[in-house]
Every structure is written in C-alpha cells, then in structure tokens.
C-alpha cells in the first residue's frame, strides 16, 4: 500500500514521522558541526608535529601520542596557571552575577525618571567592542596602581554586565507584583525584598548568569595578557604563549593537548549546572 493509499488516520502519523526524521537529521548535523572543532582539537593533540604539518591532511594520527597531554601538563606550571584562572573567574562570576541581579531588580521593579532611557543606554553599551575600551581601561587601572593585581576583576564584577542585567530584568519583570506589595505591607524595604524574596526565586537565572560570567572570565585572553605578569597570568595566556621551541615557533600538538585540558573545567561546570542554565535561558522573557 502506497503512502497515497493510506487510511486517513495513518496519513498524519506518516507526516509526523517524516517531520521528526527531518528534525533529527538537522539536529544531528548541527551537533556534528558544533562538536567537530573540539573533536579536531582532540585529534590534533594526539598527533606528532609532522602529522600536523603534513599535506594532504592526516585526519587520524598513525600512532596516538597520549604522552602529549602529560608533556603539556608538566612543561609549564599548569596547575598554578589553572589556579589563577579559577580565582579570577570565581571572583568575577560571583560578583557580576549578584551586581547584575541587583541592577536588573531596580530596572524591573522600581520607578524613576529616565529609567527607560538608562536601560536603552545600558543595552546599547553591549554593542561596544572590547578593543575600544581596552586602552582607557588600562590607563585607569595603571593610575590606580592596580596593574598586576586581581582588583580589576573585582571592580568589573561590581560594575555588573549589560547582558546579565537584561536577563535578570526580564525575569524579575515577570514575577507577580503581589510579592513585593505583601512584603511592603509587612514593613520590608526593597533591599530586604530583593535578598529574601526575589533573589531566591531567581535561581535559574543565577545559574545561567554564573555559567556565562565564569566562561567569559575563564576564556579571556586580552585582559590577563595586558594587566598581569607571567606569574599571576591565567591558563589561557599560558596555553597560547609558553608552548614554543627555542626559535619561538609554536608547538601545535602540545598547544592542542593543553587546550583540551583547558576546556574541560568549563564543560564540567556546564554539565553540573545544565538544568539551571537551560531553565534560566528559557524563562527570562516569559511573563
């Protein structure tokens, strides 16, 4: 029996199955597209320098060089640089999440002249490339004597982040007005309302914001390279600058192996906070 001769009740089922097949095919293709670079990075970390430089390309290593990962780990103070990255990322992620939540709460629940204009300026600042503010930022911290310290990340965290403010503002705007009205009747101020009512309700956005902020700081190369000395620098800078030969040529297979180990903490954090991250990204904007 052909598809055109199927009973009327079977035709919708066939369409649903075809649509699902097309959808799954597209999802698998997109998954391969996004995972492909990371898979190539792993394979590059398992090759010899000759195989990486070979033409035509060697897709698979002839002999898996597992020792590349051990060499990449021991040739530099890998744990020391990772500790520096972790300290900076945690400081920035915690502070910017809380400060962005506070600013987002103000934009969502408080009334003040020019609030919409200020919010538009805040969102518009997201369009500024980091390179534009790089020189002024360095000059400010140099004048304050904060170069080669972690204080810049403290102040960046306290200053909030426009994108995270937007996430919190959208979430807080969707909460019932009765929550704060009941708290005000009970004599609570807006500080108490934020810390005891609104912030505990926003755990999905808190989780998403923390993961995003941690990823920003962990993956930042420019600011640590500009503001920190070698001893206090981060793993991102070390991976890109320390795996070189005596002639200054990058050792690509060791860089690839170190990059794989560098990405692992981010993957673990995302897997641990996955539910909250997805919930936070899917609920900001629903009312």
XYZ file of C-alpha atoms in Angstrom:
287
model
C 0.000 0.000 0.000
C 1.498 3.343 -1.034
C 1.512 6.478 1.091
C -1.236 7.989 -1.091
C -3.499 4.990 -0.405
C -3.041 5.011 3.356
C -6.157 5.384 5.501
C -6.919 8.959 6.595
C -5.875 8.197 10.172
C -2.438 6.947 9.032
C -1.503 9.947 6.887
C -0.942 12.350 9.847
C 1.209 9.736 11.554
C 3.390 9.428 8.463
C 3.770 13.211 8.284
C 4.709 13.345 11.960
C 7.343 10.636 11.481
C 8.766 12.366 8.417
C 8.900 15.694 10.255
C 10.644 14.037 13.194
C 13.134 12.371 10.867
C 13.932 15.682 9.189
C 14.219 17.411 12.564
C 16.537 14.752 13.994
C 18.665 14.836 10.841
C 19.075 18.602 11.131
C 19.864 18.329 14.859
C 22.471 15.637 14.269
C 24.058 17.708 11.506
C 24.180 20.802 13.720
C 25.568 18.771 16.605
C 28.335 17.448 14.384
C 29.019 20.976 13.150
C 29.447 22.313 16.685
C 31.324 19.305 18.093
C 33.556 18.964 15.032
C 36.130 21.630 16.012
C 36.505 20.164 19.503
C 36.943 16.676 18.042
C 39.590 18.006 15.664
C 41.323 19.667 18.612
C 41.484 16.329 20.442
C 42.883 14.587 17.362
C 45.452 17.365 16.930
C 46.582 16.817 20.494
C 47.207 13.147 19.702
C 49.377 13.740 16.624
C 53.052 14.375 16.060
C 54.221 17.776 14.748
C 54.991 16.146 11.390
C 51.445 14.810 11.074
C 50.002 18.235 11.869
C 52.149 19.852 9.186
C 51.555 17.117 6.603
C 49.863 17.841 3.284
C 47.412 16.383 2.408
C 45.850 16.394 5.851
C 46.201 13.341 8.089
C 42.735 13.002 9.552
C 43.707 10.357 12.086
C 47.068 10.002 13.833
C 49.117 6.987 12.783
C 50.063 6.346 16.386
C 48.111 8.087 19.150
C 50.531 10.295 21.096
C 48.885 10.158 24.526
C 52.066 11.457 26.127
C 51.347 14.858 24.559
C 48.846 15.520 27.325
C 51.344 14.594 30.033
C 54.042 16.699 28.361
C 51.711 19.679 28.065
C 50.809 19.338 31.735
C 54.380 19.098 33.038
C 56.214 21.527 30.731
C 54.552 24.502 32.443
C 53.067 25.134 35.869
C 49.689 24.001 34.570
C 48.000 23.759 37.975
C 49.383 27.139 39.018
C 48.007 28.884 35.945
C 44.723 26.983 36.329
C 44.511 28.184 39.941
C 44.992 31.791 38.818
C 42.263 31.383 36.195
C 39.932 29.797 38.742
C 40.448 32.594 41.289
C 39.798 35.315 38.716
C 36.808 33.532 37.181
C 35.169 32.849 40.562
C 35.705 36.414 41.798
C 34.261 37.900 38.633
C 31.405 35.409 38.200
C 30.092 35.704 41.772
C 30.325 39.498 41.939
C 28.946 40.223 38.463
C 26.046 37.812 38.975
C 24.985 39.490 42.222
C 25.533 43.050 40.972
C 23.680 42.334 37.723
C 20.796 40.829 39.695
C 20.602 43.976 41.846
C 20.633 46.312 38.819
C 18.130 44.124 36.974
C 15.847 44.218 40.011
C 15.987 48.012 40.013
C 15.096 48.267 36.334
C 12.282 45.732 36.691
C 10.564 46.786 39.920
C 11.470 50.404 40.730
C 10.150 53.555 39.104
C 12.356 56.563 38.404
C 12.547 59.357 35.817
C 14.540 58.346 32.748
C 14.550 54.639 33.611
C 13.770 53.564 30.051
C 16.448 55.858 28.653
C 19.054 54.492 31.064
C 18.071 50.937 30.203
C 18.393 51.716 26.487
C 21.873 53.169 27.061
C 22.813 50.066 29.072
C 21.669 47.723 26.310
C 23.354 49.902 23.693
C 26.672 49.535 25.522
C 26.612 45.857 24.560
C 27.424 46.984 21.010
C 30.803 48.444 22.033
C 33.704 46.119 21.143
C 36.110 45.315 23.959
C 39.031 46.725 21.981
C 37.549 50.235 22.135
C 37.643 50.316 25.938
C 40.940 48.443 26.257
C 43.336 51.429 26.348
C 41.191 53.627 28.656
C 40.686 50.668 30.984
C 44.410 50.007 31.196
C 45.202 53.679 31.847
C 42.617 53.868 34.638
C 43.925 50.791 36.421
C 47.518 51.905 35.907
C 46.753 55.267 37.540
C 45.103 53.457 40.467
C 48.088 51.105 40.888
C 46.028 48.005 40.146
C 48.105 46.578 37.292
C 49.446 43.089 38.115
C 46.690 42.571 40.709
C 43.286 40.923 40.642
C 41.474 44.112 41.683
C 40.340 44.928 38.108
C 38.212 41.778 38.086
C 36.681 42.805 41.421
C 35.650 46.193 40.033
C 34.440 44.686 36.764
C 32.323 42.281 38.792
C 30.851 45.053 40.947
C 30.014 47.092 37.834
C 27.520 44.475 36.536
C 27.277 43.265 32.934
C 24.667 44.644 30.489
C 23.654 41.253 29.094
C 23.214 39.727 32.554
C 21.288 42.807 33.721
C 18.960 42.246 30.773
C 18.426 38.600 31.770
C 17.591 39.498 35.374
C 15.401 42.427 34.371
C 13.328 40.196 32.102
C 12.962 37.558 34.810
C 12.096 39.939 37.650
C 9.602 41.801 35.454
C 7.627 38.584 35.093
C 7.176 37.942 38.825
C 3.796 38.873 40.363
C 3.516 42.377 41.776
C 1.718 40.909 44.799
C 5.008 39.514 46.115
C 6.551 42.899 46.827
C 3.243 44.514 47.796
C 2.740 41.923 50.549
C 6.349 42.418 51.710
C 5.929 46.216 51.800
C 2.760 45.825 53.887
C 4.816 43.731 56.319
C 7.336 46.576 56.609
C 10.103 45.257 54.335
C 12.296 47.615 52.353
C 13.379 46.967 48.782
C 16.734 45.642 49.931
C 15.032 43.000 52.042
C 12.566 42.258 49.253
C 15.443 41.667 46.840
C 17.579 39.471 49.109
C 14.827 37.460 50.809
C 12.131 37.166 48.117
C 13.278 37.927 44.590
C 16.837 36.568 44.639
C 15.852 33.093 45.967
C 13.180 32.924 43.260
C 15.724 33.596 40.514
C 17.944 30.519 40.897
C 17.587 29.522 37.191
C 18.855 32.940 36.073
C 21.519 32.941 38.786
C 22.798 29.606 37.499
C 22.767 30.745 33.867
C 24.445 34.045 34.704
C 27.153 32.376 36.766
C 27.995 29.920 33.967
C 28.071 32.711 31.374
C 30.221 35.003 33.526
C 32.596 32.204 34.507
C 33.028 31.292 30.839
C 33.719 34.925 29.920
C 36.450 35.268 32.516
C 37.956 31.799 32.073
C 38.232 32.285 28.322
C 39.505 35.869 28.406
C 42.946 36.257 26.884
C 43.323 40.003 26.312
C 42.780 41.395 29.832
C 45.143 38.972 31.647
C 47.789 39.422 28.957
C 47.540 43.193 29.331
C 47.210 43.560 33.108
C 49.032 40.609 34.694
C 52.639 39.482 34.898
C 53.687 35.976 33.917
C 53.487 34.576 37.460
C 49.951 35.867 38.023
C 48.702 35.232 34.500
C 45.970 32.801 33.542
C 45.870 29.451 31.810
C 44.509 31.000 28.614
C 47.623 33.165 28.260
C 49.961 30.317 29.215
C 48.494 27.934 26.633
C 48.948 30.465 23.845
C 52.409 31.778 24.744
C 54.503 29.156 26.548
C 54.467 26.101 24.245
C 57.182 27.262 21.849
C 60.510 25.987 20.611
C 63.834 27.709 21.261
C 63.319 29.548 17.967
C 59.908 30.840 19.117
C 57.869 28.546 16.893
C 54.616 27.291 18.483
C 54.462 23.564 19.258
C 50.989 22.996 17.854
C 50.357 19.465 19.142
C 51.185 20.459 22.733
C 49.059 23.581 22.410
C 46.170 21.429 21.211
C 46.586 18.956 24.075
C 46.757 21.802 26.613
C 43.694 23.417 25.038
C 41.690 20.230 25.524
C 42.582 20.181 29.222
C 41.844 23.910 29.384
C 38.284 23.380 28.100
C 37.442 20.509 30.478
C 36.575 22.672 33.548
C 34.073 24.697 31.505
C 32.419 21.512 30.248
C 32.176 20.134 33.786
C 30.639 23.346 35.126
C 28.107 23.405 32.308
C 27.170 19.759 32.845
C 26.712 20.337 36.578
C 24.633 23.497 36.109
C 22.936 22.412 32.889
C 19.396 22.255 34.259
C 19.591 25.690 35.833
C 21.327 27.149 32.784
C 18.684 25.912 30.348
C 15.857 26.919 32.695
C 17.324 30.379 33.139
C 17.746 30.992 29.424
C 14.241 29.698 28.648
C 12.358 31.613 31.344
C 13.869 35.101 31.037
C 11.267 36.916 28.997
C 8.242 34.840 29.979
C 5.585 36.634 31.984
